[in-house]
GROMACS .gro file of C-alpha atoms in nm:
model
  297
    1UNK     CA    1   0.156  -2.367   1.285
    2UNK     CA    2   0.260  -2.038   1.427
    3UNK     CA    3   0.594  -1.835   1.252
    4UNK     CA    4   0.776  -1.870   1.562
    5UNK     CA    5   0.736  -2.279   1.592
    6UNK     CA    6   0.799  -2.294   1.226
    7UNK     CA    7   1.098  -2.496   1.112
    8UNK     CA    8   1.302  -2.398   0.839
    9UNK     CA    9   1.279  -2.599   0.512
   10UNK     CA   10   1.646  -2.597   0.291
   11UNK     CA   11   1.572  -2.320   0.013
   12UNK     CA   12   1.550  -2.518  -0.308
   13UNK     CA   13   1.858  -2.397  -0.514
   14UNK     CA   14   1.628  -2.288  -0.848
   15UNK     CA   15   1.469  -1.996  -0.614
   16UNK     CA   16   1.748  -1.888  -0.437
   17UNK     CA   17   1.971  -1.907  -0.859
   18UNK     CA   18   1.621  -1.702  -0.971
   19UNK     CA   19   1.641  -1.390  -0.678
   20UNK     CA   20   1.980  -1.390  -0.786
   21UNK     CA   21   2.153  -1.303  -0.446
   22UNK     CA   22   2.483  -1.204  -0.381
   23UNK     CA   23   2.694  -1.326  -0.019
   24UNK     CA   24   2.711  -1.061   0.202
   25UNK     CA   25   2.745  -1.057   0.594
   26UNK     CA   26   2.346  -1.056   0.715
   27UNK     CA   27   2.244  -0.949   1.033
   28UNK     CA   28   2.103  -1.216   1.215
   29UNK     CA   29   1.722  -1.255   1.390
   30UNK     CA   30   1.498  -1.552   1.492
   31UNK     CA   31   1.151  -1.649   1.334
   32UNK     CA   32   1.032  -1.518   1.705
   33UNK     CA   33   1.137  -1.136   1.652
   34UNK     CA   34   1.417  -1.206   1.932
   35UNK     CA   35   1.745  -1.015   1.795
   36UNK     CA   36   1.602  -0.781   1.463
   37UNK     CA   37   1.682  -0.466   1.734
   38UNK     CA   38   1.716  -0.171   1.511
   39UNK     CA   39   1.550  -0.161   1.128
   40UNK     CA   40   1.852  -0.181   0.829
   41UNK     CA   41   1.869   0.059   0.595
   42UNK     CA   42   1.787   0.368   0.527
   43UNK     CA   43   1.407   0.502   0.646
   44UNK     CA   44   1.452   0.870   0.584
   45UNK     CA   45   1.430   0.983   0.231
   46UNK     CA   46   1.477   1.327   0.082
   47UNK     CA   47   1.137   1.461  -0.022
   48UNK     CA   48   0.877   1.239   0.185
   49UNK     CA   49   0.512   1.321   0.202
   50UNK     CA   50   0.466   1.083   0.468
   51UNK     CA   51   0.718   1.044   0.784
   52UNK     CA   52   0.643   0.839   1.053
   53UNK     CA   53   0.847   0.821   1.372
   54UNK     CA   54   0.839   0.511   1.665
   55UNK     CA   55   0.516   0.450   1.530
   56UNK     CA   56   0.315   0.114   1.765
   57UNK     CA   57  -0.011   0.020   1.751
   58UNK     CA   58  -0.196  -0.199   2.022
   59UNK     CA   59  -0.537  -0.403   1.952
   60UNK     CA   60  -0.580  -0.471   2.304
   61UNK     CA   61  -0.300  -0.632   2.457
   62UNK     CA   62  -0.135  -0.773   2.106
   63UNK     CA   63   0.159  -0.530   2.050
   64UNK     CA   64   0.079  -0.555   1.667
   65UNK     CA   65   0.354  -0.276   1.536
   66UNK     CA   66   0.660  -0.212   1.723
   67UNK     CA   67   0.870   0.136   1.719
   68UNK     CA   68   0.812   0.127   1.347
   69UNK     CA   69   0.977   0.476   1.180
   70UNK     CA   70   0.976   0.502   0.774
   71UNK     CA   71   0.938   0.775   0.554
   72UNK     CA   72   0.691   0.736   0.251
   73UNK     CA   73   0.858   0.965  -0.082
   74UNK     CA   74   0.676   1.136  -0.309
   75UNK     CA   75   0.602   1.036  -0.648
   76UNK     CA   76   0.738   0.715  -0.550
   77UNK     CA   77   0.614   0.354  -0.477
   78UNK     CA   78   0.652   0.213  -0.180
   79UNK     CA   79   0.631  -0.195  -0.094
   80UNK     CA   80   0.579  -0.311   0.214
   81UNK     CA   81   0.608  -0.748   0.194
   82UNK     CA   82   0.640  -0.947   0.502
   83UNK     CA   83   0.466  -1.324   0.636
   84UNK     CA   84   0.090  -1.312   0.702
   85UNK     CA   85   0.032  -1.101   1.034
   86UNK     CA   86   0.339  -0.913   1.031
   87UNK     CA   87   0.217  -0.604   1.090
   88UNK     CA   88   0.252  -0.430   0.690
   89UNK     CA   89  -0.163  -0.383   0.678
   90UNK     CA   90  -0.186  -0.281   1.021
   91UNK     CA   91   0.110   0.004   0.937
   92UNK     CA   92  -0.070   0.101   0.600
   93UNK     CA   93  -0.388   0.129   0.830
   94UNK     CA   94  -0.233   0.401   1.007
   95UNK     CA   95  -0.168   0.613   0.733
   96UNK     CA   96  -0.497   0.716   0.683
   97UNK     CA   97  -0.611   0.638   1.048
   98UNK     CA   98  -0.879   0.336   0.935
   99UNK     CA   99  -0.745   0.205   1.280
  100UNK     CA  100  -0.967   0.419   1.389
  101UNK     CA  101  -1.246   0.217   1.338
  102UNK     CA  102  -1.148  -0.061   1.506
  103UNK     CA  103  -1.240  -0.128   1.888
  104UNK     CA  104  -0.960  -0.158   2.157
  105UNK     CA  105  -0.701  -0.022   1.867
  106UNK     CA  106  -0.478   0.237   2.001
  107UNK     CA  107  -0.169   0.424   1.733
  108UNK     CA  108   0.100   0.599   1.912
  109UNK     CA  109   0.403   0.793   1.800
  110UNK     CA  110   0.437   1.054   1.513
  111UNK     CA  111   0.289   1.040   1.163
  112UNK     CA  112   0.313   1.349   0.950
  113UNK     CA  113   0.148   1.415   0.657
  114UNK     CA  114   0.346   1.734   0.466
  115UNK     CA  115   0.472   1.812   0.811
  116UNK     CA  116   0.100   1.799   0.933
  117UNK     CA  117   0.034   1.550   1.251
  118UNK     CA  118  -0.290   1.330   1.134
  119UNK     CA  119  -0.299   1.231   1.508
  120UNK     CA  120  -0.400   1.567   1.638
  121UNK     CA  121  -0.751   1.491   1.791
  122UNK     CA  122  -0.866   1.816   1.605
  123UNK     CA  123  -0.777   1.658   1.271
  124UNK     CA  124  -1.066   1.612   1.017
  125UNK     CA  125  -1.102   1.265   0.920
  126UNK     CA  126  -1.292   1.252   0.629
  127UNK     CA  127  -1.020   1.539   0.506
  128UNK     CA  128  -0.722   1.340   0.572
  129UNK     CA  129  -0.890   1.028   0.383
  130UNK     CA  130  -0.971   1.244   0.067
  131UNK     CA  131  -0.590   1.359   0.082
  132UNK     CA  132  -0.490   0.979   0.145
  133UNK     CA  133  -0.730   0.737  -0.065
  134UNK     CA  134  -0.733   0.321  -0.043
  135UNK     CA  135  -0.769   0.117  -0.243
  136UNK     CA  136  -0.867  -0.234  -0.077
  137UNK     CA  137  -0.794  -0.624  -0.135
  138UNK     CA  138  -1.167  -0.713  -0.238
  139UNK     CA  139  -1.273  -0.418  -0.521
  140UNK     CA  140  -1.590  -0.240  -0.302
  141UNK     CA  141  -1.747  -0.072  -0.592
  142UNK     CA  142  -2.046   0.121  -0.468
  143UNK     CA  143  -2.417   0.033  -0.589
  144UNK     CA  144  -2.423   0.280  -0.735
  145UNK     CA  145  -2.392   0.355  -1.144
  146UNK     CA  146  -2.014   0.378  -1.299
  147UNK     CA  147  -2.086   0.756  -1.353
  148UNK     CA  148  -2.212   0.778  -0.931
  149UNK     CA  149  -1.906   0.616  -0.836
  150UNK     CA  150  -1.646   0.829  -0.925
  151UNK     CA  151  -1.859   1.127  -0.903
  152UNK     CA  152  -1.949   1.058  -0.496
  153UNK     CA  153  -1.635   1.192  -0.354
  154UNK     CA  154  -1.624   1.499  -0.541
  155UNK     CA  155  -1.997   1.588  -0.481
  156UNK     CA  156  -1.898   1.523  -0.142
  157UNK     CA  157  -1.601   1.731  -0.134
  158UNK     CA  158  -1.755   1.983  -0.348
  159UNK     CA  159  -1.469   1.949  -0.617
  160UNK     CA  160  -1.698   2.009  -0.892
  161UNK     CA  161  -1.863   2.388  -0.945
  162UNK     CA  162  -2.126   2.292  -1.230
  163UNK     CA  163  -2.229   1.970  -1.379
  164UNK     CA  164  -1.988   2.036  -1.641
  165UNK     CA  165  -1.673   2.037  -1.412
  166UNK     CA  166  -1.816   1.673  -1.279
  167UNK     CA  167  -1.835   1.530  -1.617
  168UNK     CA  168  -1.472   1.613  -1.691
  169UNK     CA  169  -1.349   1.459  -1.365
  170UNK     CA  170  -1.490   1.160  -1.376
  171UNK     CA  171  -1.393   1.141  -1.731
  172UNK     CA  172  -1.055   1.221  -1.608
  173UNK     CA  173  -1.004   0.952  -1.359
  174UNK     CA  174  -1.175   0.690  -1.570
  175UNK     CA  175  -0.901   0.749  -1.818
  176UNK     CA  176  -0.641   0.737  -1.589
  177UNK     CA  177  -0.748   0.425  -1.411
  178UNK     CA  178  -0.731   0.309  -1.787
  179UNK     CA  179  -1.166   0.232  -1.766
  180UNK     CA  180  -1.287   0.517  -2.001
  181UNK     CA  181  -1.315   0.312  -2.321
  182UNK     CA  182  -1.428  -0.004  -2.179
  183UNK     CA  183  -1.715   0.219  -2.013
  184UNK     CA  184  -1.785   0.551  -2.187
  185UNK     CA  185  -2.091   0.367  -2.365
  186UNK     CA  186  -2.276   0.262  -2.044
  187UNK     CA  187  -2.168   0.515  -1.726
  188UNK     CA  188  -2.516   0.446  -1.614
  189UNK     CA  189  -2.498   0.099  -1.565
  190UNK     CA  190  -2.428  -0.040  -1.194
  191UNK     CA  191  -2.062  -0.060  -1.114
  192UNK     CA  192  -2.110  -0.426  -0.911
  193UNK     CA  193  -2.177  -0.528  -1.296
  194UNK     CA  194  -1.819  -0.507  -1.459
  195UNK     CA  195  -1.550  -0.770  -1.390
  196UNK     CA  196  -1.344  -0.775  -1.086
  197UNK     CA  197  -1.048  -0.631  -1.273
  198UNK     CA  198  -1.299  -0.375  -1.362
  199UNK     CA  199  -1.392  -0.327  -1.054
  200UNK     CA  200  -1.071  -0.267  -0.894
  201UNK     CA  201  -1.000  -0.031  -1.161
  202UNK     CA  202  -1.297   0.156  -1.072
  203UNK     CA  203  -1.220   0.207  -0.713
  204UNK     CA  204  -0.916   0.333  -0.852
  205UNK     CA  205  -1.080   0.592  -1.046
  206UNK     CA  206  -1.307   0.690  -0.739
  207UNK     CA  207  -0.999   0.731  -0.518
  208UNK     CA  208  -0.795   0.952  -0.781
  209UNK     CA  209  -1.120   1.139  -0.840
  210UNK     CA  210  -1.093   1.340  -0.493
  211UNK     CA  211  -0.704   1.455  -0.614
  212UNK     CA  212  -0.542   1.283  -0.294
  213UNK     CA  213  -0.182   1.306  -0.236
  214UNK     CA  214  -0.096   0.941  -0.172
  215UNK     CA  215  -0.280   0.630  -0.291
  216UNK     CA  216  -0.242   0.341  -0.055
  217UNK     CA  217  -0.330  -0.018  -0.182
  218UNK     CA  218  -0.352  -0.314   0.032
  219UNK     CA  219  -0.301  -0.613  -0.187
  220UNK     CA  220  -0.515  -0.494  -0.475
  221UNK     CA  221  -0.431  -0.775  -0.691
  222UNK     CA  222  -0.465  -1.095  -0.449
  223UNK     CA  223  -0.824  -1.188  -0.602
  224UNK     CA  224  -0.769  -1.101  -0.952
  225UNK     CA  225  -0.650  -1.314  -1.271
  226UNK     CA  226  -0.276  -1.232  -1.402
  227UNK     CA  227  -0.394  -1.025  -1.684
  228UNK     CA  228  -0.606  -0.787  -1.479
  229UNK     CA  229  -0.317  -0.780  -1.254
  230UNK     CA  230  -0.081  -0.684  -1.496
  231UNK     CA  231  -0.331  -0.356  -1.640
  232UNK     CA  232  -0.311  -0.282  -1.250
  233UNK     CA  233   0.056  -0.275  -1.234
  234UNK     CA  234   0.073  -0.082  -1.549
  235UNK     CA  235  -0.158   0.157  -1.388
  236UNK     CA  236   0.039   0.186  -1.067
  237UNK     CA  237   0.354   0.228  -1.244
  238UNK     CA  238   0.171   0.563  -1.400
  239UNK     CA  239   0.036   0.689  -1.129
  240UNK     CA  240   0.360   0.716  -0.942
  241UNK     CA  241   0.447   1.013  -1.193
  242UNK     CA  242   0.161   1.185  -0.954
  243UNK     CA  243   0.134   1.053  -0.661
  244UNK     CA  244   0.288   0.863  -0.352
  245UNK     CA  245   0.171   0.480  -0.380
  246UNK     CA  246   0.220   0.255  -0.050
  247UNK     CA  247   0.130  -0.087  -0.144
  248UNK     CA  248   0.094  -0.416   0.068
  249UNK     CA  249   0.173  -0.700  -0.143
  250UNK     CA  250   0.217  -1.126  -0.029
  251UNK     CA  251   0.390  -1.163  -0.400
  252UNK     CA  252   0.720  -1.079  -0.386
  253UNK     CA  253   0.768  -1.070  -0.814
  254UNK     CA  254   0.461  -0.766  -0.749
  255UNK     CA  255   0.684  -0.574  -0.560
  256UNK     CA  256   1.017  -0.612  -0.765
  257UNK     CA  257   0.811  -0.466  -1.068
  258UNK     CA  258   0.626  -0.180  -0.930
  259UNK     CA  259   0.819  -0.028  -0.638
  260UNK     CA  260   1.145   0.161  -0.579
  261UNK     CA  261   1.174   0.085  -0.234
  262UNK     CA  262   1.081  -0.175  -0.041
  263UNK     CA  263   1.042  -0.273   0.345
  264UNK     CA  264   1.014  -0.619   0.454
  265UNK     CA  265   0.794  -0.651   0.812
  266UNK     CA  266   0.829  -0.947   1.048
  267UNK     CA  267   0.611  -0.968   1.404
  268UNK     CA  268   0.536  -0.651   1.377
  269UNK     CA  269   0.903  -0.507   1.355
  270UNK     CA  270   1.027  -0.357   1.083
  271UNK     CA  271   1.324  -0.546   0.975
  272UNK     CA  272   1.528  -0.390   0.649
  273UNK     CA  273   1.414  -0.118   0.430
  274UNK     CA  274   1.581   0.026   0.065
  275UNK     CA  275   1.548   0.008  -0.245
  276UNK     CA  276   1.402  -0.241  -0.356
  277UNK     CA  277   1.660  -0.359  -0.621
  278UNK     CA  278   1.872  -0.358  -0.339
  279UNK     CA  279   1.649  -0.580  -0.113
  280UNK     CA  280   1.577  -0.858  -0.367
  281UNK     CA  281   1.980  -0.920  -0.433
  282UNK     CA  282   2.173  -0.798  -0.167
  283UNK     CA  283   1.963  -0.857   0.164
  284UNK     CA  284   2.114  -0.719   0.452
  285UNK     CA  285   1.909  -0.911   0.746
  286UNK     CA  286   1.912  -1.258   0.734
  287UNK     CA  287   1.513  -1.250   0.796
  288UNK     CA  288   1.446  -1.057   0.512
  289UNK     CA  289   1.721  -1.325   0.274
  290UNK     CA  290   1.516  -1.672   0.393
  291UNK     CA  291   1.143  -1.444   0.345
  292UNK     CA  292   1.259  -1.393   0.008
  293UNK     CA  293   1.424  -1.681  -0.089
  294UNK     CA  294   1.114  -1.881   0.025
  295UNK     CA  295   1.217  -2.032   0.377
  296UNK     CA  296   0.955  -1.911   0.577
  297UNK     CA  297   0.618  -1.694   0.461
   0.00000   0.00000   0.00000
């Protein structure tokens, strides 16, 4: 069933007692996208490394983002939650220009990075992706040894000036993707060996290892157990102190505990954005109240 044939089941009053919401006049908009017209709340904020401006992407014909503008702040994390095929991975796609790679895809608008336009055709690629690392849904470690992986990007980016300065990085991102004790004793064993929360971890480490300025992470949880979860969102939650974090996330309790703002996506609109204690109790838009509260999603 497709969102815009779906109908609406009654919110079962437990949920709706649990997000603890408080009445407020919402702005109204159909499962469809008809009415949502102009994004509630706030997209500017005051020190942003990222801002993006009327931002669409096309795959094709599908319109897949729509007009989308939102500022990403430093040292800050950023959720982005909305139904399956809303458009949140497609926008965190963009960021790093991993739209790219798709055929028929086609990004238009304005996305600065520092004040820096990552669209300009002269804009080095493989740059811009060391300055904004991913972190995927599936961990990809490479197959390559622990040591290899977190070493690759700075032997590619020439980071590292002697062997020595390469040892202390990837010692230094293995202890801030919180790995370094369960690995120190075995570097040069194959990364593809350690357990997905591991893994994840590890990927992690790689992406910090190349010193980007934002991290984004598209549902980096979704096929791990709750406790490797929860040493992910204790890692996010430290990271922030350093860097920007944009995370896509289907689990709306995920984005209550690790972000400070959040933006809710619907057909490829975005429909309210703020912060994100805001969002989970005082909804402005009554799409973003019945996503939350469990109607649709």
């Amino acid at each position: 069933m497709n969102e815009s044939s779906q109908t609406l089941a009654p919110t079962p009053a437990p949920v709706v007692a649990a997000m603890n919401l408080r009445p407020a006049n919402r702005a109204a908009g159909r499962l469809d996208g008809a009415g949502i017209g102009q994004t509630i709340g706030t997209v500017t904020v005051a020190d942003p490394v990222f801002s993006c401006r009327n931002v669409d992407v096309h795959y094709g014909s599908k319109h897949a983002i729509k007009g989308v503008s939102l500022d990403v702040g430093k040292k800050q994390v950023l959720a982005m939650i909305g139904p399956s095929g809303c458009g949140k991975s497609t926008f965190l796609r963009c960021l790093n220009r991993m739209n790219d790679t798709i055929p028929g895809a086609r990004v238009t608008g304005q996305i600065l990075l520092d004040g820096e336009d990552i669209q300009d055709p002269a804009r080095d690629v493989v740059q811009l992706r060391a300055r904004v690392g991913m972190v995927f849904q599936k961990p990809n470690p490479f197959p390559k040894s622990i040591y290899d992986n977190v070493a690759f990007g700075p032997r590619l980016h020439g980071l590292a000036r002697s062997r020595a300065d390469l040892d202390e990085l990837v010692c230094t991102s293995l202890q801030r993707a919180g790995l370094w004790d369960e690995v120190k004793d075995r570097l040069t064993q194959s990364g593809t060996g350690l357990s997905g929360g591991q893994q994840q971890r590890l990927c992690i480490a790689r992406t910090i290892a190349v010193k980007p300025h934002v991290i984004l992470m598209d549902e980096p949880c979704s096929a791990l157990d709750p406790i490797a979860t929860a040493r992910i969102e204790d890692l996010i939650d430290e990271l922030k102190e350093s860097f920007a974090i944009a995370i896509v996330t289907h689990s709306m309790q995920q984005a209550a505990r690790v972000s400070q703002r959040t933006a809710y996506f619907h057909l490829g609109w975005l429909v309210e954005v703020g912060e994100t204690d805001r969002i989970f109790t005082n909804p402005r838009h009554r799409l973003t109240e019945d996503y939350i509260t469990g109607r649709f999603g």
